[in-house]
Amino acid sequence: MQGLILQLTRAGFLLLLWLFIWAILRTLRSDIYAGAARPVPRYSPRNQSVLPSLGRGKSAKFLVVTQGALAGTRITLGTQPVLIGRADDSTLVLTDDYASTRHARLSPRGSDWYVEDLGSTNGTYLDRAKVTTAVRVPLGTPVRVGKTVIELRP
């Protein structure tokens, strides 16, 4: 009888071990392919806000890292979106353990910049508010990606 209990205990432990390994592989797979299957949203004039933008006279020219391992880093903004994450092909490559491979994207729409979360694990925050859709980023407003904080500057 004790031999049967020992065998059942071994089989249960082996099953738990395989479930743990499966969960790790599933998490890694979702982190690696987080942004690959998502279509890139395109800008259309009908998505443009009817309300005037505050501070319309100044437009963002730089992306500045204010907190985190890359504090002081400055990226000149152009017309291309800025991809933020741990992936090597990101515009701003983070070494932050709390950032996903493809964490967030800053996209220009006219003279404004919009931030959108790309399905990250820990989320993207615009001045303490969690980003769930594309949100306009005012100049000087902190955007938190993991432990890294960035701002748009004129």
XYZ file of N, CA, C and O in Angstrom:
616
model
N 0.814 -1.197 0.000
C 0.000 0.000 0.000
C 0.862 1.267 0.000
O 0.532 2.224 -0.664
N 1.961 1.250 0.782
C 2.823 2.430 0.819
C 3.548 2.633 -0.509
O 3.846 3.768 -0.878
N 3.825 1.559 -1.202
C 4.457 1.674 -2.526
C 3.535 2.391 -3.503
O 3.990 3.188 -4.326
N 2.240 2.114 -3.436
C 1.262 2.775 -4.306
C 1.187 4.271 -3.994
O 1.160 5.105 -4.911
N 1.181 4.637 -2.730
C 1.143 6.051 -2.330
C 2.403 6.770 -2.803
O 2.354 7.901 -3.293
N 3.550 6.103 -2.683
C 4.805 6.687 -3.144
C 4.779 6.918 -4.659
O 5.193 7.983 -5.139
N 4.269 5.969 -5.420
C 4.188 6.106 -6.881
C 3.219 7.224 -7.270
O 3.492 7.994 -8.200
N 2.083 7.313 -6.587
C 1.126 8.387 -6.876
C 1.713 9.756 -6.536
O 1.488 10.734 -7.257
N 2.463 9.845 -5.453
C 3.119 11.092 -5.081
C 4.147 11.492 -6.138
O 4.229 12.665 -6.539
N 4.923 10.525 -6.616
C 5.916 10.812 -7.671
C 5.232 11.278 -8.951
O 5.671 12.229 -9.603
N 4.142 10.598 -9.335
C 3.416 10.976 -10.556
C 2.812 12.372 -10.406
O 2.842 13.174 -11.348
N 2.266 12.689 -9.241
C 1.704 14.022 -9.008
C 2.770 15.100 -9.075
O 2.553 16.175 -9.644
N 3.916 14.823 -8.477
C 5.012 15.784 -8.523
C 5.490 16.005 -9.956
O 5.747 17.139 -10.377
N 5.591 14.923 -10.728
C 6.015 15.025 -12.125
C 4.997 15.830 -12.931
O 5.370 16.664 -13.766
N 3.717 15.622 -12.678
C 2.674 16.381 -13.370
C 2.770 17.871 -13.023
O 2.683 18.719 -13.924
N 2.966 18.204 -11.760
C 3.118 19.597 -11.365
C 4.349 20.238 -12.007
O 4.323 21.394 -12.416
N 5.431 19.473 -12.098
C 6.642 19.984 -12.733
C 6.398 20.301 -14.201
O 6.798 21.355 -14.691
N 5.711 19.426 -14.930
C 5.409 19.666 -16.336
C 4.455 20.849 -16.510
O 4.593 21.636 -17.440
N 3.487 21.005 -15.621
C 2.580 22.153 -15.689
C 3.343 23.459 -15.461
O 3.079 24.467 -16.127
N 4.287 23.448 -14.554
C 5.109 24.625 -14.296
C 5.944 24.987 -15.526
O 6.022 26.151 -15.925
N 6.576 24.012 -16.137
C 7.382 24.253 -17.344
C 6.501 24.765 -18.476
O 6.861 25.693 -19.194
N 5.311 24.184 -18.634
C 4.382 24.625 -19.674
C 3.980 26.090 -19.452
O 3.916 26.870 -20.395
N 3.723 26.476 -18.196
C 3.338 27.855 -17.894
C 4.484 28.824 -18.219
O 4.255 29.916 -18.739
N 5.706 28.441 -17.929
C 6.864 29.286 -18.239
C 7.005 29.463 -19.749
O 7.194 30.578 -20.244
N 6.899 28.382 -20.503
C 7.020 28.471 -21.958
C 5.894 29.307 -22.562
O 6.113 30.067 -23.508
N 4.708 29.182 -22.035
C 3.571 29.959 -22.538
C 3.790 31.448 -22.284
O 3.515 32.278 -23.150
N 4.292 31.797 -21.116
C 4.568 33.189 -20.790
C 5.673 33.753 -21.684
O 5.556 34.868 -22.190
N 6.736 32.988 -21.891
C 7.815 33.442 -22.770
C 7.321 33.645 -24.193
O 7.668 34.625 -24.854
N 6.505 32.728 -24.675
C 5.971 32.826 -26.037
C 5.112 34.074 -26.191
O 5.221 34.806 -27.166
N 4.260 34.357 -25.208
C 3.402 35.534 -25.310
C 4.220 36.821 -25.224
O 3.865 37.822 -25.839
N 5.320 36.801 -24.481
C 6.167 37.985 -24.382
C 6.953 38.211 -25.671
O 7.106 39.337 -26.120
N 7.413 37.148 -26.278
C 8.197 37.271 -27.513
C 7.329 37.726 -28.680
O 7.704 38.590 -29.458
N 6.138 37.171 -28.801
C 5.274 37.470 -29.944
C 4.163 38.442 -29.588
O 3.119 38.453 -30.228
N 4.368 39.304 -28.597
C 3.315 40.206 -28.119
C 2.817 41.145 -29.216
O 1.629 41.341 -29.375
N 3.703 41.752 -29.960
C 3.272 42.728 -30.955
C 3.274 42.212 -32.377
O 2.918 42.930 -33.292
N 3.655 40.962 -32.588
C 3.809 40.456 -33.948
C 2.485 40.259 -34.659
O 2.371 40.507 -35.852
N 1.450 39.827 -33.960
C 0.187 39.502 -34.617
C -0.778 40.675 -34.660
O -1.837 40.580 -35.261
N -0.434 41.782 -34.056
C -1.331 42.920 -34.022
C -1.128 43.796 -35.242
O -0.010 44.169 -35.567
N -2.209 44.177 -35.903
C -2.055 45.118 -37.008
C -1.750 46.512 -36.477
O -2.218 46.902 -35.409
N -0.951 47.237 -37.204
C -0.591 48.591 -36.801
C -1.756 49.509 -37.160
O -2.181 49.556 -38.315
N -2.318 50.221 -36.171
C -3.433 51.114 -36.488
C -2.966 52.276 -37.358
O -1.895 52.829 -37.153
N -3.749 52.605 -38.326
C -3.422 53.691 -39.251
C -4.170 54.948 -38.843
O -5.290 54.896 -38.354
N -3.559 56.070 -39.090
C -4.168 57.355 -38.771
C -5.128 57.732 -39.878
O -4.835 57.610 -41.060
N -6.294 58.177 -39.486
C -7.233 58.720 -40.449
C -7.782 60.025 -39.883
O -7.916 60.163 -38.662
N -8.127 60.973 -40.734
C -8.583 62.282 -40.252
C -9.820 62.191 -39.355
O -10.014 63.022 -38.494
N -10.644 61.189 -39.512
C -11.849 61.110 -38.690
C -11.524 60.748 -37.246
O -12.343 60.937 -36.363
N -10.327 60.206 -36.960
C -9.918 59.915 -35.590
C -9.382 61.149 -34.879
O -9.121 61.110 -33.693
N -9.212 62.243 -35.607
C -8.629 63.441 -35.042
C -9.620 64.096 -34.094
O -10.812 64.173 -34.363
N -9.128 64.581 -32.990
C -9.977 65.206 -31.983
C -10.529 66.522 -32.513
O -9.847 67.282 -33.195
N -11.796 66.826 -32.168
C -12.425 68.074 -32.566
C -11.929 69.209 -31.687
O -11.831 70.349 -32.110
N -11.565 68.883 -30.433
C -11.090 69.908 -29.509
C -9.687 70.354 -29.873
O -8.854 69.546 -30.261
N -9.403 71.630 -29.731
C -8.042 72.091 -30.035
C -7.055 71.546 -29.019
O -7.380 71.352 -27.859
N -5.852 71.314 -29.471
C -4.807 70.805 -28.593
C -4.240 71.945 -27.764
O -4.016 73.043 -28.264
N -3.994 71.687 -26.472
C -3.373 72.695 -25.622
C -1.901 72.823 -25.998
O -1.237 71.857 -26.275
N -1.402 74.015 -25.974
C 0.001 74.232 -26.315
C 0.271 73.935 -27.780
O 1.284 73.363 -28.131
N -0.643 74.301 -28.646
C -0.548 73.997 -30.070
C 0.667 74.661 -30.698
O 1.201 74.179 -31.683
N 1.128 75.791 -30.119
C 2.244 76.517 -30.697
C 3.553 75.740 -30.631
O 4.421 75.908 -31.460
N 3.711 74.868 -29.636
C 4.944 74.106 -29.480
C 4.687 72.658 -29.864
O 3.667 72.087 -29.515
N 5.623 72.094 -30.571
C 5.511 70.672 -30.901
C 6.716 69.936 -30.315
O 7.770 70.521 -30.089
N 6.529 68.662 -30.072
C 7.591 67.854 -29.470
C 8.711 67.624 -30.477
O 8.466 67.251 -31.613
N 9.924 67.861 -30.037
C 11.083 67.625 -30.888
C 11.995 66.545 -30.324
O 12.749 65.933 -31.054
N 11.888 66.298 -28.998
C 12.752 65.327 -28.343
C 11.949 64.426 -27.415
O 10.949 64.834 -26.848
N 12.447 63.214 -27.265
C 11.957 62.275 -26.267
C 13.084 62.126 -25.255
O 14.198 61.751 -25.620
N 12.808 62.456 -23.977
C 13.844 62.474 -22.956
C 13.500 61.464 -21.867
O 12.366 61.430 -21.387
N 14.470 60.618 -21.497
C 14.293 59.681 -20.390
C 14.652 60.424 -19.113
O 15.776 60.893 -18.950
N 13.667 60.556 -18.200
C 13.882 61.327 -16.973
C 14.195 60.449 -15.766
O 14.819 60.912 -14.825
N 13.751 59.191 -15.769
C 14.031 58.268 -14.667
C 14.317 56.889 -15.233
O 13.788 56.523 -16.274
N 15.113 56.127 -14.507
C 15.432 54.769 -14.924
C 16.900 54.630 -15.265
O 17.703 55.553 -15.090
N 17.246 53.453 -15.777
C 18.643 53.153 -16.092
C 19.199 54.048 -17.206
O 20.390 54.316 -17.245
N 18.339 54.522 -18.099
C 18.790 55.344 -19.226
C 18.527 56.831 -19.003
O 18.403 57.583 -19.970
N 18.412 57.268 -17.757
C 18.114 58.669 -17.451
C 19.097 59.595 -18.160
O 20.301 59.362 -18.158
N 18.559 60.629 -18.792
C 19.384 61.579 -19.528
C 19.450 61.284 -21.018
O 19.923 62.116 -21.784
N 18.972 60.129 -21.441
C 18.973 59.786 -22.867
C 17.992 60.689 -23.596
O 16.880 60.930 -23.136
N 18.404 61.178 -24.762
C 17.580 62.095 -25.547
C 17.496 61.586 -26.973
O 18.519 61.345 -27.608
N 16.268 61.420 -27.478
C 16.050 60.941 -28.844
C 15.356 62.047 -29.630
O 14.340 62.594 -29.183
N 15.901 62.385 -30.789
C 15.280 63.377 -31.653
C 14.109 62.727 -32.379
O 14.249 61.662 -32.984
N 12.945 63.365 -32.305
C 11.740 62.826 -32.927
C 11.639 63.271 -34.371
O 12.012 64.390 -34.717
N 11.137 62.399 -35.199
C 10.927 62.708 -36.611
C 9.479 62.433 -36.978
O 8.562 62.781 -36.237
N 9.288 61.761 -38.088
C 7.933 61.427 -38.529
C 7.605 59.958 -38.314
O 6.480 59.545 -38.541
N 8.586 59.176 -37.878
C 8.386 57.745 -37.666
C 7.964 57.464 -36.222
O 8.373 58.173 -35.313
N 7.162 56.416 -36.012
C 6.806 56.033 -34.637
C 8.033 55.589 -33.855
O 9.022 55.140 -34.419
N 7.953 55.727 -32.536
C 9.026 55.330 -31.635
C 8.560 54.086 -30.891
O 7.577 54.141 -30.152
N 9.255 52.956 -31.101
C 8.922 51.711 -30.427
C 9.763 51.616 -29.159
O 10.972 51.827 -29.196
N 9.110 51.296 -28.036
C 9.780 51.234 -26.742
C 9.651 49.826 -26.193
O 8.546 49.275 -26.147
N 10.771 49.223 -25.800
C 10.740 47.886 -25.227
C 12.128 47.299 -25.103
O 13.130 47.975 -25.325
N 12.165 46.006 -24.765
C 13.448 45.334 -24.583
C 13.995 44.736 -25.870
O 15.124 44.274 -25.900
N 13.210 44.703 -26.942
C 13.658 44.124 -28.210
C 14.806 44.941 -28.797
O 14.851 46.165 -28.661
N 15.732 44.260 -29.451
C 16.893 44.933 -30.031
C 16.518 45.891 -31.152
O 17.253 46.833 -31.432
N 15.380 45.661 -31.822
C 14.984 46.530 -32.924
C 14.121 47.705 -32.464
O 13.619 48.463 -33.284
N 13.955 47.893 -31.154
C 13.199 49.032 -30.627
C 13.989 50.318 -30.811
O 15.220 50.309 -30.834
N 13.273 51.431 -30.931
C 13.933 52.725 -31.019
C 14.583 53.077 -29.686
O 15.708 53.548 -29.636
N 13.851 52.830 -28.590
C 14.382 53.030 -27.241
C 14.448 51.659 -26.581
O 13.436 51.112 -26.159
N 15.654 51.073 -26.539
C 15.853 49.730 -25.994
C 16.055 49.850 -24.484
O 17.001 50.478 -24.024
N 15.132 49.247 -23.723
C 15.178 49.300 -22.265
C 15.829 48.044 -21.713
O 15.648 46.956 -22.250
N 16.559 48.198 -20.632
C 17.145 47.066 -19.928
C 16.389 46.825 -18.631
O 16.921 46.274 -17.686
N 15.149 47.227 -18.619
C 14.272 47.176 -17.454
C 13.569 45.824 -17.394
O 12.967 45.388 -18.380
N 13.645 45.139 -16.252
C 12.983 43.845 -16.100
C 11.462 43.967 -16.108
O 10.764 42.982 -16.329
N 10.928 45.143 -15.866
C 9.486 45.353 -15.824
C 8.920 45.783 -17.171
O 7.726 46.040 -17.283
N 9.752 45.895 -18.180
C 9.313 46.263 -19.525
C 9.213 45.006 -20.380
O 10.011 44.083 -20.248
N 8.218 44.979 -21.260
C 8.035 43.853 -22.175
C 8.921 44.027 -23.399
O 9.497 45.091 -23.630
N 9.000 42.984 -24.205
C 9.811 43.032 -25.418
C 9.342 44.154 -26.337
O 10.126 44.950 -26.824
N 8.071 44.207 -26.598
C 7.447 45.293 -27.353
C 6.414 45.904 -26.419
O 5.291 45.449 -26.345
N 6.814 46.939 -25.706
C 6.002 47.455 -24.606
C 5.015 48.535 -25.054
O 3.831 48.430 -24.809
N 5.522 49.573 -25.701
C 4.664 50.704 -26.074
C 5.179 51.343 -27.359
O 6.303 51.093 -27.787
N 4.298 52.163 -27.954
C 4.670 52.868 -29.181
C 4.186 54.314 -29.076
O 3.051 54.564 -28.691
N 5.053 55.255 -29.442
C 4.695 56.665 -29.577
C 4.571 56.955 -31.062
O 5.518 56.724 -31.822
N 3.399 57.450 -31.477
C 3.148 57.687 -32.897
C 2.757 59.137 -33.127
O 1.952 59.684 -32.375
N 3.299 59.759 -34.191
C 2.889 61.128 -34.502
C 1.579 61.138 -35.280
O 1.336 60.282 -36.144
N 0.716 62.074 -34.930
C -0.526 62.320 -35.676
C -0.637 63.827 -35.806
O -1.043 64.496 -34.872
N -0.272 64.311 -36.958
C -0.211 65.757 -37.131
C 0.956 66.287 -36.318
O 2.067 65.796 -36.404
N 0.701 67.279 -35.474
C 1.758 67.818 -34.621
C 1.722 67.207 -33.222
O 2.542 67.532 -32.382
N 0.766 66.312 -32.960
C 0.633 65.656 -31.659
C 1.254 64.273 -31.684
O 1.399 63.659 -32.740
N 1.607 63.783 -30.494
C 2.139 62.433 -30.342
C 1.190 61.632 -29.462
O 0.673 62.149 -28.470
N 0.962 60.385 -29.834
C 0.064 59.500 -29.105
C 0.846 58.280 -28.615
O 1.682 57.740 -29.338
N 0.546 57.847 -27.392
C 1.168 56.649 -26.838
C 0.115 55.547 -26.796
O -1.064 55.805 -26.536
N 0.556 54.335 -27.105
C -0.340 53.177 -26.993
C 0.448 52.006 -26.429
O 1.622 51.824 -26.728
N -0.210 51.258 -25.579
C 0.383 50.064 -24.989
C 0.249 48.921 -25.998
O -0.783 48.779 -26.637
N 1.280 48.112 -26.142
C 1.275 47.019 -27.117
C 1.042 45.662 -26.450
O 1.648 44.670 -26.820
N 0.154 45.634 -25.477
C -0.151 44.374 -24.800
C 0.909 43.977 -23.793
O 1.166 42.793 -23.591
N 1.508 44.948 -23.140
C 2.572 44.660 -22.183
C 2.009 44.003 -20.926
O 0.827 44.106 -20.631
N 2.880 43.340 -20.199
C 2.481 42.651 -18.974
C 2.176 43.638 -17.856
O 1.168 43.504 -17.165
N 3.014 44.632 -17.663
C 2.876 45.556 -16.535
C 2.177 46.861 -16.883
O 1.967 47.691 -16.017
N 1.849 47.089 -18.135
C 1.106 48.281 -18.524
C 1.988 49.492 -18.761
O 3.153 49.547 -18.391
N 1.382 50.479 -19.414
C 2.002 51.760 -19.697
C 1.141 52.821 -19.026
O -0.084 52.743 -19.094
N 1.773 53.806 -18.389
C 1.023 54.812 -17.637
C 1.356 56.204 -18.123
O 2.521 56.553 -18.295
N 0.320 57.001 -18.357
C 0.473 58.404 -18.722
C 0.052 59.217 -17.507
O -1.131 59.314 -17.193
N 1.040 59.751 -16.777
C 0.801 60.548 -15.571
C -0.164 59.835 -14.611
O -1.226 60.336 -14.285
N 0.186 58.621 -14.196
C -0.537 57.786 -13.228
C -1.811 57.134 -13.765
O -2.482 56.428 -13.042
N -2.192 57.396 -15.003
C -3.382 56.774 -15.594
C -2.931 55.683 -16.560
O -2.084 55.917 -17.422
N -3.511 54.485 -16.417
C -3.121 53.370 -17.276
C -3.628 53.607 -18.695
O -4.771 53.987 -18.911
N -2.756 53.368 -19.656
C -3.087 53.557 -21.070
C -3.723 52.276 -21.603
O -3.116 51.208 -21.528
N -4.945 52.388 -22.116
C -5.621 51.223 -22.698
C -5.848 51.390 -24.198
O -5.971 50.417 -24.917
N -5.925 52.635 -24.662
C -6.041 52.928 -26.087
C -4.987 53.983 -26.422
O -4.259 54.427 -25.539
N -4.931 54.392 -27.683
C -3.990 55.443 -28.065
C -4.426 56.753 -27.409
O -5.563 57.179 -27.553
N -3.511 57.376 -26.661
C -3.806 58.594 -25.894
C -2.803 59.671 -26.265
O -1.607 59.404 -26.365
N -3.299 60.913 -26.454
C -2.410 62.030 -26.782
C -1.519 62.341 -25.584
O -1.966 62.363 -24.447
N -0.237 62.588 -25.871
C 0.742 62.882 -24.822
C 1.072 64.371 -24.869
O 1.709 64.831 -25.812
N 0.653 65.125 -23.839
C 1.035 66.543 -23.794
C 2.527 66.691 -23.492
O 3.138 65.800 -22.908
N 3.092 67.823 -23.871
C 4.504 68.097 -23.597
C 4.748 68.089 -22.097
O 3.955 68.622 -21.316
N 5.847 67.455 -21.665
C 6.238 67.451 -20.267
C 5.467 66.493 -19.375
O 5.714 66.432 -18.184
N 4.541 65.725 -19.926
C 3.774 64.764 -19.130
C 4.544 63.454 -19.056
O 4.951 62.916 -20.080
N 4.755 62.924 -17.839
C 5.536 61.682 -17.721
C 4.784 60.464 -18.239
O 3.589 60.300 -17.990
N 5.500 59.610 -18.976
C 4.984 58.328 -19.459
C 5.851 57.258 -18.817
O 7.068 57.248 -19.007
N 5.232 56.362 -18.044
C 5.981 55.326 -17.319
C 5.873 53.997 -18.066
O 4.794 53.506 -18.344
N 7.044 53.439 -18.373
C 7.167 52.123 -19.002
C 8.067 51.305 -18.085
O 9.275 51.481 -18.093
N 7.471 50.439 -17.264
C 8.242 49.713 -16.267
C 8.780 50.689 -15.238
O 8.035 51.476 -14.654
N 10.091 50.694 -15.013
C 10.712 51.643 -14.090
C 11.255 52.882 -14.810
O 11.824 53.754 -14.188
N 11.074 52.928 -16.108
C 11.581 54.024 -16.910
C 10.483 55.070 -17.134
O 9.349 54.724 -17.429
N 10.839 56.344 -16.978
C 9.892 57.452 -17.200
C 10.446 58.309 -18.326
O 11.616 58.703 -18.310
N 9.593 58.603 -19.306
C 9.986 59.432 -20.450
C 9.044 60.613 -20.565
O 7.924 60.582 -20.065
N 9.512 61.664 -21.235
C 8.706 62.864 -21.467
C 9.000 63.388 -22.862
O 10.113 63.225 -23.372
N 8.000 64.043 -23.446
C 8.193 64.752 -24.703
C 8.595 66.185 -24.369
O 8.003 66.815 -23.505
N 9.593 66.686 -25.077
C 10.086 68.043 -24.831
C 10.154 68.820 -26.148
O 10.407 68.237 -27.210
N 9.936 70.149 -26.084
C 10.028 70.978 -27.318
C 11.470 71.183 -27.733
O 12.387 71.012 -27.006
